[in-house]
Structures are given as structure tokens and as C-alpha cells.
mmCIF file of C-alpha atoms in Angstrom:
data_model
loop_
_atom_site.group_PDB
_atom_site.id
_atom_site.type_symbol
_atom_site.label_atom_id
_atom_site.label_comp_id
_atom_site.label_asym_id
_atom_site.label_seq_id
_atom_site.Cartn_x
_atom_site.Cartn_y
_atom_site.Cartn_z
ATOM 1 C CA MET A 102 -79.855 45.986 72.748
ATOM 2 C CA GLY A 103 -81.295 42.526 73.044
ATOM 3 C CA VAL A 104 -80.411 39.298 71.284
ATOM 4 C CA PHE A 105 -83.158 36.874 70.320
ATOM 5 C CA THR A 106 -82.079 33.400 69.250
ATOM 6 C CA TYR A 107 -84.151 31.039 67.152
ATOM 7 C CA GLU A 108 -83.203 27.497 66.107
ATOM 8 C CA SER A 109 -84.696 25.313 63.393
ATOM 9 C CA GLU A 110 -84.068 22.006 61.639
ATOM 10 C CA ILE A 111 -84.999 20.826 58.158
ATOM 11 C CA VAL A 112 -84.523 17.261 56.906
ATOM 12 C CA THR A 113 -83.806 16.543 53.251
ATOM 13 C CA ALA A 114 -83.012 13.506 51.126
ATOM 14 C CA ILE A 115 -80.038 15.360 49.604
ATOM 15 C CA PRO A 116 -76.604 14.434 51.085
ATOM 16 C CA PRO A 117 -74.818 17.266 52.971
ATOM 17 C CA ALA A 118 -71.963 17.785 50.474
ATOM 18 C CA LYS A 119 -74.361 18.177 47.539
ATOM 19 C CA MET A 120 -76.763 20.460 49.428
ATOM 20 C CA PHE A 121 -73.912 22.609 50.788
ATOM 21 C CA LYS A 122 -72.441 23.070 47.321
ATOM 22 C CA ALA A 123 -75.790 23.975 45.741
ATOM 23 C CA CYS A 124 -77.239 26.038 48.582
ATOM 24 C CA ILE A 125 -74.130 27.750 49.966
ATOM 25 C CA LEU A 126 -71.155 27.592 47.611
ATOM 26 C CA ASP A 127 -73.146 28.061 44.374
ATOM 27 C CA GLY A 128 -76.247 29.606 45.959
ATOM 28 C CA ASP A 129 -75.457 33.117 44.735
ATOM 29 C CA THR A 130 -75.969 31.916 41.139
ATOM 30 C CA LEU A 131 -78.406 29.036 41.617
ATOM 31 C CA ILE A 132 -80.985 30.712 43.867
ATOM 32 C CA PRO A 133 -81.717 33.697 41.553
ATOM 33 C CA GLN A 134 -82.129 31.170 38.692
ATOM 34 C CA ILE A 135 -84.658 28.954 40.445
ATOM 35 C CA LEU A 136 -86.354 31.669 42.563
ATOM 36 C CA PRO A 137 -86.192 34.880 40.476
ATOM 37 C CA GLU A 138 -89.297 36.257 42.214
ATOM 38 C CA ALA A 139 -87.422 36.105 45.538
ATOM 39 C CA PHE A 140 -83.867 37.022 44.534
ATOM 40 C CA LYS A 141 -82.979 39.211 41.575
ATOM 41 C CA SER A 142 -79.193 39.257 41.888
ATOM 42 C CA VAL A 143 -76.198 38.795 44.165
ATOM 43 C CA GLU A 144 -72.986 40.784 43.754
ATOM 44 C CA TYR A 145 -69.822 40.815 45.829
ATOM 45 C CA ILE A 146 -68.791 44.251 47.049
ATOM 46 C CA GLU A 147 -65.737 42.943 48.916
ATOM 47 C CA GLY A 148 -64.002 39.573 48.745
ATOM 48 C CA ASN A 149 -64.845 36.432 46.802
ATOM 49 C CA GLY A 150 -67.136 34.472 49.124
ATOM 50 C CA GLY A 151 -64.755 33.619 51.951
ATOM 51 C CA ALA A 152 -64.853 34.958 55.502
ATOM 52 C CA GLY A 153 -64.976 38.760 55.533
ATOM 53 C CA SER A 154 -66.633 39.016 52.113
ATOM 54 C CA ILE A 155 -69.559 41.402 51.743
ATOM 55 C CA LYS A 156 -72.279 40.884 49.171
ATOM 56 C CA LYS A 157 -75.345 42.822 48.135
ATOM 57 C CA VAL A 158 -78.501 40.802 47.515
ATOM 58 C CA ALA A 159 -81.225 42.469 45.432
ATOM 59 C CA PHE A 160 -84.632 40.975 46.129
ATOM 60 C CA GLY A 161 -87.014 40.058 43.329
ATOM 61 C CA GLU A 162 -90.405 41.530 42.487
ATOM 62 C CA GLY A 163 -92.180 39.127 44.851
ATOM 63 C CA SER A 164 -90.375 40.425 47.939
ATOM 64 C CA GLN A 165 -91.455 43.167 50.311
ATOM 65 C CA PHE A 166 -87.810 44.239 50.613
ATOM 66 C CA LYS A 167 -85.441 45.835 48.091
ATOM 67 C CA TYR A 168 -81.980 44.710 49.170
ATOM 68 C CA MET A 169 -79.696 43.557 51.953
ATOM 69 C CA LYS A 170 -75.970 43.415 52.504
ATOM 70 C CA GLN A 171 -74.515 40.266 53.986
ATOM 71 C CA LYS A 172 -71.134 39.744 55.614
ATOM 72 C CA VAL A 173 -69.728 36.230 55.433
ATOM 73 C CA GLU A 174 -68.473 35.392 58.928
ATOM 74 C CA ALA A 175 -67.217 31.835 58.280
ATOM 75 C CA VAL A 176 -67.297 29.073 55.653
ATOM 76 C CA ASP A 177 -66.181 25.557 56.559
ATOM 77 C CA LYS A 178 -66.427 23.380 53.449
ATOM 78 C CA ASP A 179 -65.320 20.261 55.330
ATOM 79 C CA LYS A 180 -67.817 20.515 58.195
ATOM 80 C CA PHE A 181 -70.569 22.061 56.008
ATOM 81 C CA VAL A 182 -70.908 25.187 58.179
ATOM 82 C CA TYR A 183 -71.780 28.652 56.885
ATOM 83 C CA ILE A 184 -72.196 31.748 59.041
ATOM 84 C CA TYR A 185 -73.240 35.138 57.722
ATOM 85 C CA SER A 186 -74.786 38.336 59.017
ATOM 86 C CA VAL A 187 -77.295 40.684 57.432
ATOM 87 C CA ILE A 188 -75.626 44.035 58.164
ATOM 88 C CA GLU A 189 -77.600 46.510 56.054
ATOM 89 C CA GLY A 190 -80.849 46.848 54.153
ATOM 90 C CA ASP A 191 -84.559 47.341 54.578
ATOM 91 C CA ALA A 192 -84.914 43.752 55.861
ATOM 92 C CA LEU A 193 -83.500 45.096 59.156
ATOM 93 C CA MET A 194 -86.483 47.486 59.332
ATOM 94 C CA ASP A 195 -84.408 50.091 61.242
ATOM 95 C CA LYS A 196 -85.104 47.991 64.350
ATOM 96 C CA LEU A 197 -82.322 45.432 64.089
ATOM 97 C CA GLU A 198 -78.600 46.070 64.235
ATOM 98 C CA LYS A 199 -77.961 42.806 62.406
ATOM 99 C CA ILE A 200 -79.158 39.231 62.021
ATOM 100 C CA THR A 201 -76.624 36.411 62.158
ATOM 101 C CA TYR A 202 -77.398 33.004 60.680
ATOM 102 C CA GLU A 203 -75.363 29.866 61.325
ATOM 103 C CA THR A 204 -76.219 26.953 59.062
ATOM 104 C CA LYS A 205 -74.797 23.478 59.551
ATOM 105 C CA LEU A 206 -75.545 20.425 57.426
ATOM 106 C CA GLU A 207 -75.154 17.004 59.043
ATOM 107 C CA THR A 208 -75.627 13.526 57.615
ATOM 108 C CA SER A 209 -78.991 12.025 58.494
ATOM 109 C CA PRO A 210 -79.484 8.274 59.129
ATOM 110 C CA ASN A 211 -81.172 7.816 55.724
ATOM 111 C CA GLY A 212 -78.199 9.238 53.793
ATOM 112 C CA GLY A 213 -79.712 12.668 53.327
ATOM 113 C CA SER A 214 -79.013 15.573 55.605
ATOM 114 C CA VAL A 215 -80.310 17.609 58.491
ATOM 115 C CA CYS A 216 -79.958 21.357 58.069
ATOM 116 C CA LYS A 217 -79.630 23.048 61.466
ATOM 117 C CA THR A 218 -79.921 26.823 61.544
ATOM 118 C CA THR A 219 -79.415 29.200 64.450
ATOM 119 C CA SER A 220 -80.652 32.743 63.863
ATOM 120 C CA LYS A 221 -79.637 35.575 66.181
ATOM 121 C CA TYR A 222 -81.530 38.847 65.945
ATOM 122 C CA TYR A 223 -79.676 41.823 67.472
ATOM 123 C CA THR A 224 -82.281 44.456 68.274
ATOM 124 C CA ILE A 225 -81.829 48.214 68.583
ATOM 125 C CA GLY A 226 -83.028 49.807 71.822
ATOM 126 C CA GLU A 227 -86.068 48.276 73.459
ATOM 127 C CA PHE A 228 -87.492 46.711 70.289
ATOM 128 C CA GLU A 229 -88.910 43.241 70.898
ATOM 129 C CA LEU A 230 -89.084 40.803 68.051
ATOM 130 C CA LYS A 231 -92.527 39.312 67.503
ATOM 131 C CA GLU A 232 -93.063 35.596 66.990
ATOM 132 C CA GLU A 233 -94.959 36.307 63.734
ATOM 133 C CA GLY A 234 -91.916 38.016 62.224
ATOM 134 C CA ILE A 235 -89.686 35.080 63.044
ATOM 135 C CA LYS A 236 -92.238 32.607 61.651
ATOM 136 C CA ALA A 237 -92.560 34.578 58.403
ATOM 137 C CA GLY A 238 -88.784 34.526 57.924
ATOM 138 C CA LYS A 239 -88.659 30.817 58.723
ATOM 139 C CA GLU A 240 -91.369 30.083 56.147
ATOM 140 C CA LYS A 241 -89.453 31.975 53.432
ATOM 141 C CA ALA A 242 -86.212 30.164 54.284
ATOM 142 C CA LEU A 243 -88.021 26.809 54.241
ATOM 143 C CA GLY A 244 -89.536 27.636 50.839
ATOM 144 C CA MET A 245 -86.106 28.485 49.433
ATOM 145 C CA PHE A 246 -84.572 25.328 50.901
ATOM 146 C CA LYS A 247 -87.374 23.167 49.478
ATOM 147 C CA ALA A 248 -86.985 24.820 46.043
ATOM 148 C CA ILE A 249 -83.277 23.962 46.015
ATOM 149 C CA GLU A 250 -84.078 20.415 47.150
ATOM 150 C CA ALA A 251 -86.672 20.047 44.353
ATOM 151 C CA TYR A 252 -84.168 21.357 41.799
ATOM 152 C CA LEU A 253 -81.527 18.853 42.933
ATOM 153 C CA LEU A 254 -83.994 15.955 42.892
ATOM 154 C CA ALA A 255 -85.149 16.923 39.381
ATOM 155 C CA ASN A 256 -81.538 17.409 38.209
ATOM 156 C CA PRO A 257 -79.587 14.643 39.998
ATOM 157 C CA ASN A 258 -76.422 15.119 37.922
ATOM 158 C CA SER A 259 -76.234 18.889 38.392
ATOM 159 C CA TYR A 260 -74.012 18.740 41.494
#
């Protein structure tokens, strides 16, 4: 088993508390509303969103995947940190044991925020992750992040 780590940063005009609430705390409801082609539904199988919770995400018609199960590893509402792992589903392609994402929102100098994400891909056997696969995932995550940002800018009193 190998572990491949990938880090990225996204800057937004939205302050960390507002982005964390919309993207993380209310994301299970908000994201399927604003991106129904990407996410059809989110349902908790265990827990209520805190550490240890497991949720099933059904992808929308526009996705190449059907579903994934995520385990919430940690939620820190004060430091704006969210860690979860994809533990099941066709997104793992039978080649990954799991993928763990750590997202942290920090205040940027202009009053917005910097979203820092560390992704760890745990491979099965000798499988080597290709750069194209990581880039494709990064592009989808960026698109989702930008859609949430656009929603918050268009609806400034929503959060």
C-alpha cells in the first residue's frame, strides 16, 4: 500500500466562518440544491455529522460515479477544520483503500478566506495514482467550491 499526498489552496472573498457553515456544516443540504447534477442526495447512516458519523452520498446524473460513503474523522467549528475519508463506493475504483481529505479555512488578508486542503490517497497493492486523476478530482472540487462561493455572493444574507 502506498500513500500519495496532494495539497491545494483556494482563495475566496467569503469569510471563513460563513464559508465553513455553508460548505461544511450545511453542505449536505446546500450542495445538492445548488449542484443537483453533481450530488443527488446525502443521508447519514450513522451519527449526526460529528466525528465518527458515516454518510452515503448519491451522485447526480452528471457524475461518472454512483455513490460513496464518507466517514467524518473530525470537525472543529472553532478552527474551521473538517476531516473526512471516502471509505466505500465506486469513486475508489477498487484501487484505493480510502481517500482522506483535510480542509482548513483561514482568514486571508483581504477579509475573505484561504481554503487549504490536503488529500491523502491510500492505494491498494502496487497501484500508482496518475497525475491526471488527481487533477480531475481537483477540478471538480474547485467547481463545487466556486459554486458555493457564487451562491453566497448572490445571497449575502443566507448565512
